[in-house]
């Protein structure tokens, strides 16, 4: 124990001596923009108050069918989905977003039981939207966790009473933001927190024609561009940086090897940006990009394999045919 404290203290000391960088956001910006080769920023930082609002608008765009497909499937099939679970169930959602599509699952569950619902979100804005959206469901008690997914899920698991099963919702194809190996590792971590008989409802966007994807991630109205550029605006607001947004542009490109659509911010000219709170000055050459997000697309078959690799059994799938998207129900084995 003493050893542990000692090591910990030493580590903290090194950190404070070498840098005055205080927030995790500043640390991640520092690491991503000083990386040799491709500069990058973690996609989770797209969702501040402005970014969360812009994502809601993206979800309403005709070119972006992901959220509507997810909602359609849940509105049509919630009763059938819930019928495959053994009660009593408590619900944990990784990244609740606005909570709109979760309503269908909660209503289906409420026909059988009072339901505890635990949204887990790093975005306080999204948590508030979700509380407002679902607050009217009388038979549902909502306790939100402003945490990283796995930390939040551990908290939920600690609240499980004997005989209760956990249903984890991971909707909207958020898993697509991980590359394939990291996605599997993440599901393995989720599985480690669960018990046999618990379940995971996983929403995934499916492979579709490249032109359709490019339109979905670079819409003509420029909402996705604003969503992406807001990350630089956020660094200006929160870290005192001097990004000139006119000197960067949003681009979407398909990575056929990874089967993912990528968002980047491309520097239109040679320039230097100061980010005081991340203690860096960042040079950009003309055409250089910051990689901000990857959205991986799946095929139905590989989801069975993914389930196996994470010690789940894929018990059922529901597919939307208007916009290729699937819900897969994984049961922990
Ligand atoms: C919310 C992560 C599922 O990857 O499609 C939308 C985010 N990025 N448009 C996605 C997003 C650009 C979205 N997810």
XYZ file of C-alpha atoms and ligand atoms in Angstrom:
347
model
C 0.000 0.000 0.000
C 2.765 2.427 0.985
C 4.608 1.489 -2.181
C 1.554 2.256 -4.223
C 1.061 5.657 -2.648
C 4.717 6.447 -3.120
C 4.663 5.574 -6.835
C 1.505 7.518 -7.314
C 2.950 10.572 -5.638
C 6.124 10.401 -7.688
C 4.123 10.193 -10.871
C 1.987 13.170 -9.968
C 5.099 15.173 -9.191
C 6.630 14.446 -12.617
C 3.415 15.510 -14.258
C 3.186 18.786 -12.437
C 6.856 19.636 -12.925
C 6.995 18.873 -16.627
C 3.666 20.434 -17.647
C 1.066 22.785 -16.347
C -1.586 21.090 -18.472
C -4.527 20.574 -16.190
C -7.499 19.072 -17.993
C -7.775 15.764 -19.787
C -9.075 17.665 -22.810
C -5.898 19.796 -22.900
C -3.753 16.675 -22.518
C -5.527 14.868 -25.346
C -5.299 17.932 -27.617
C -1.603 18.180 -26.821
C -0.996 14.501 -27.587
C -3.106 14.455 -30.768
C -1.661 17.584 -32.347
C 2.002 16.861 -31.550
C 1.816 13.285 -32.851
C 4.325 12.668 -35.642
C 2.594 11.983 -38.962
C -1.211 12.197 -39.026
C -2.509 14.729 -36.496
C -5.664 13.637 -34.709
C -8.260 14.629 -32.103
C -10.506 12.145 -30.252
C -14.048 12.164 -31.636
C -15.607 12.174 -28.154
C -14.745 15.881 -27.895
C -17.152 16.718 -30.744
C -20.018 16.624 -28.225
C -19.967 19.808 -26.178
C -23.217 21.792 -25.937
C -22.911 23.153 -29.477
C -21.730 19.838 -30.929
C -24.543 17.858 -29.276
C -27.085 20.306 -30.701
C -25.513 20.054 -34.152
C -25.614 16.263 -34.001
C -29.368 16.481 -33.349
C -29.666 18.532 -36.559
C -27.512 16.029 -38.486
C -29.964 13.330 -37.375
C -32.771 15.243 -39.092
C -30.926 15.625 -42.411
C -32.298 13.592 -45.329
C -28.737 12.542 -46.244
C -28.000 11.058 -42.799
C -30.267 8.082 -42.222
C -28.511 6.461 -39.256
C -30.546 7.876 -36.368
C -33.905 7.503 -38.107
C -33.146 3.883 -39.041
C -32.239 3.143 -35.429
C -35.471 4.771 -34.239
C -37.610 2.968 -36.823
C -36.236 -0.416 -35.782
C -36.787 0.263 -32.094
C -40.283 1.640 -32.617
C -41.270 -1.426 -34.650
C -39.520 -4.188 -32.736
C -39.164 -3.126 -29.095
C -41.817 -5.566 -27.889
C -40.174 -8.455 -29.675
C -36.722 -7.406 -28.460
C -37.917 -7.171 -24.863
C -39.726 -10.510 -25.150
C -36.350 -12.205 -25.617
C -35.063 -10.995 -22.238
C -35.755 -12.598 -18.901
C -37.092 -10.172 -16.287
C -36.425 -8.372 -14.024
C -34.288 -6.109 -16.200
C -32.395 -2.944 -15.447
C -31.268 -0.809 -18.370
C -27.869 0.853 -18.822
C -27.302 2.959 -21.902
C -23.829 3.817 -23.212
C -24.170 7.270 -24.739
C -27.849 8.059 -24.345
C -27.807 11.067 -26.651
C -31.195 12.752 -26.550
C -32.856 9.562 -25.241
C -35.529 9.716 -27.926
C -35.114 6.210 -29.316
C -34.718 4.658 -25.871
C -38.340 5.555 -25.118
C -39.542 2.579 -27.194
C -37.526 0.040 -25.241
C -38.450 1.563 -21.880
C -42.159 1.617 -22.753
C -42.024 -2.030 -23.815
C -40.287 -2.994 -20.565
C -42.715 -0.959 -18.456
C -45.580 -3.149 -19.582
C -43.951 -5.897 -17.529
C -42.178 -4.136 -14.670
C -41.079 -0.890 -13.080
C -37.761 -0.109 -14.738
C -34.547 1.533 -13.590
C -32.776 3.326 -16.405
C -29.161 4.464 -16.134
C -27.940 6.647 -19.008
C -24.141 6.955 -19.096
C -22.807 10.021 -20.899
C -19.698 12.164 -20.947
C -21.852 14.987 -22.273
C -23.798 16.776 -19.537
C -25.882 18.408 -22.281
C -26.963 15.035 -23.642
C -27.794 13.793 -20.118
C -30.056 16.779 -19.551
C -31.786 16.307 -22.910
C -32.326 12.674 -22.035
C -33.804 13.433 -18.585
C -36.175 15.934 -20.172
C -37.154 13.577 -22.987
C -37.921 10.563 -20.768
C -38.923 12.234 -17.504
C -42.632 11.686 -18.215
C -42.399 7.880 -18.071
C -43.969 7.162 -14.682
C -42.816 3.587 -14.326
C -39.199 4.490 -15.102
C -36.682 5.826 -12.613
C -33.777 7.617 -14.247
C -30.343 7.958 -12.698
C -27.778 9.479 -15.032
C -24.018 9.027 -14.793
C -21.711 11.665 -16.242
C -18.899 9.164 -16.782
C -16.855 7.303 -19.338
C -18.797 4.239 -20.525
C -16.991 1.492 -18.620
C -16.749 3.479 -15.378
C -20.462 4.177 -15.589
C -21.298 0.564 -16.354
C -19.325 -0.569 -13.299
C -21.474 1.759 -11.172
C -24.641 0.346 -12.664
C -23.472 -3.241 -12.123
C -22.844 -2.384 -8.470
C -26.540 -1.440 -8.142
C -27.800 -4.751 -9.480
C -29.804 -6.750 -6.953
C -29.894 -10.549 -6.897
C -31.728 -12.000 -9.896
C -31.763 -8.771 -11.887
C -30.414 -8.839 -15.417
C -28.721 -5.897 -17.075
C -29.696 -4.825 -20.577
C -26.939 -2.646 -22.034
C -27.989 -0.374 -24.889
C -25.242 0.697 -27.254
C -27.229 2.315 -30.039
C -26.751 4.699 -32.932
C -23.635 2.930 -34.253
C -21.410 4.664 -31.722
C -19.317 1.482 -31.769
C -18.338 2.548 -35.286
C -16.079 5.218 -33.802
C -13.716 2.454 -32.622
C -11.574 0.693 -35.187
C -12.529 -2.982 -35.512
C -10.004 -4.479 -33.037
C -10.688 -1.729 -30.480
C -14.443 -2.286 -30.892
C -14.026 -5.950 -30.019
C -11.783 -5.122 -27.069
C -14.389 -2.651 -25.841
C -17.176 -5.258 -26.046
C -14.934 -7.687 -24.165
C -14.571 -5.089 -21.401
C -18.342 -4.615 -21.334
C -18.805 -8.385 -21.181
C -16.385 -8.651 -18.239
C -18.682 -6.383 -16.210
C -21.759 -8.459 -17.101
C -23.019 -11.859 -15.969
C -24.308 -14.735 -18.094
C -27.863 -13.969 -19.170
C -27.279 -10.203 -19.302
C -27.679 -8.692 -22.740
C -26.398 -6.036 -25.091
C -28.470 -4.395 -27.802
C -25.986 -3.127 -30.361
C -26.932 -0.714 -33.153
C -24.577 -0.718 -36.148
C -24.625 1.122 -39.427
C -24.130 -1.311 -42.315
C -21.967 -1.036 -45.405
C -23.576 0.928 -48.202
C -22.532 2.655 -51.443
C -19.627 5.047 -50.966
C -21.433 7.988 -52.575
C -24.297 7.607 -50.120
C -21.822 7.649 -47.229
C -19.976 10.686 -48.550
C -23.286 12.554 -48.779
C -24.237 11.505 -45.248
C -20.941 12.769 -43.808
C -20.567 15.861 -46.002
C -24.099 17.173 -46.394
C -24.861 20.005 -48.821
C -26.195 22.261 -46.063
C -22.876 22.111 -44.247
C -24.217 20.930 -40.879
C -21.660 18.134 -40.621
C -18.948 20.625 -41.577
C -20.095 22.885 -38.719
C -20.206 19.875 -36.362
C -16.607 19.038 -37.258
C -15.277 22.626 -37.239
C -16.901 23.199 -33.852
C -14.113 21.053 -32.412
C -11.639 23.816 -33.306
C -14.047 26.449 -31.978
C -14.244 24.447 -28.752
C -10.449 24.399 -28.458
C -10.522 28.181 -28.924
C -13.211 28.575 -26.236
C -11.856 26.155 -23.668
C -8.097 26.215 -24.218
C -7.593 29.805 -25.336
C -6.454 28.806 -28.840
C -6.428 31.017 -31.936
C -7.695 28.665 -34.669
C -9.056 30.743 -37.555
C -11.982 28.616 -38.720
C -11.917 30.176 -42.202
C -8.530 28.576 -42.728
C -9.780 25.022 -42.232
C -12.309 22.947 -44.124
C -14.276 19.826 -43.362
C -13.671 16.783 -45.504
C -15.156 13.293 -45.488
C -13.354 10.385 -47.101
C -13.965 6.682 -47.387
C -11.254 4.344 -46.159
C -11.908 1.152 -48.124
C -9.358 -0.890 -46.200
C -10.872 -0.059 -42.817
C -14.426 0.109 -44.258
C -14.929 3.383 -42.484
C -15.862 6.919 -43.374
C -13.420 9.433 -41.937
C -13.875 13.086 -41.070
C -10.870 15.375 -41.245
C -10.224 19.107 -40.886
C -7.919 20.267 -43.663
C -5.668 23.283 -43.375
C -6.245 25.466 -46.440
C -2.840 27.111 -46.076
C 0.468 26.965 -44.262
C -0.166 28.362 -40.791
C 0.695 28.201 -37.113
C -1.872 27.873 -34.320
C -1.277 28.649 -30.646
C -3.033 26.618 -27.969
C -1.906 28.180 -24.645
C -3.700 25.820 -22.253
C -2.278 22.784 -24.076
C 1.140 24.467 -24.054
C 1.700 24.026 -27.770
C 2.201 25.930 -30.980
C 1.121 23.782 -33.899
C 2.435 24.238 -37.450
C 0.230 23.157 -40.364
C 1.294 22.768 -43.967
C -1.166 23.496 -46.775
C -3.483 20.502 -47.237
C -2.466 18.837 -43.978
C -5.373 17.331 -42.034
C -6.456 16.616 -38.477
C -8.297 13.294 -38.338
C -11.317 13.787 -36.051
C -13.551 10.735 -36.491
C -13.888 7.332 -38.115
C -17.276 5.718 -38.533
C -16.900 2.031 -39.311
C -19.528 0.207 -41.314
C -20.394 -3.431 -40.690
C -21.905 -6.403 -42.475
C -24.523 -8.590 -40.797
C -22.389 -11.716 -40.743
C -19.403 -10.218 -39.016
C -21.598 -9.179 -36.097
C -22.049 -12.863 -35.194
C -18.281 -13.243 -35.141
C -17.861 -10.084 -33.066
C -20.388 -11.485 -30.566
C -18.394 -14.740 -30.328
C -15.117 -12.943 -29.825
C -16.561 -10.998 -26.925
C -18.242 -14.061 -25.311
C -21.771 -13.172 -26.353
C -24.224 -15.106 -28.455
C -26.006 -13.138 -31.185
C -29.595 -14.189 -30.504
C -31.362 -12.038 -33.115
C -30.947 -9.212 -35.612
C -33.348 -6.637 -36.998
C -32.470 -4.783 -40.200
C -33.870 -1.557 -41.603
C -34.250 -1.698 -45.345
C -34.755 1.996 -45.981
C -31.285 2.729 -44.605
C -28.965 -0.252 -44.136
C -28.691 -0.441 -40.347
C -29.007 -3.309 -37.861
C -29.877 -3.937 -34.233
C -28.182 -7.072 -32.921
C -29.200 -8.650 -29.622
C -26.171 -10.173 -27.898
C -26.720 -12.422 -24.874
C -23.807 -12.909 -22.476
C -22.727 -16.568 -22.264
C -23.038 9.452 -33.381
C -20.933 8.439 -33.767
C -22.895 7.449 -34.639
O -20.457 8.208 -36.658
O -22.316 8.460 -37.734
C -22.471 11.969 -37.600
C -21.452 10.823 -35.528
N -20.353 12.059 -37.388
N -21.978 12.652 -38.645
C -21.592 8.673 -36.764
C -21.429 11.590 -36.813
C -20.698 12.716 -38.513
C -22.169 9.511 -35.629
N -22.244 8.738 -34.349
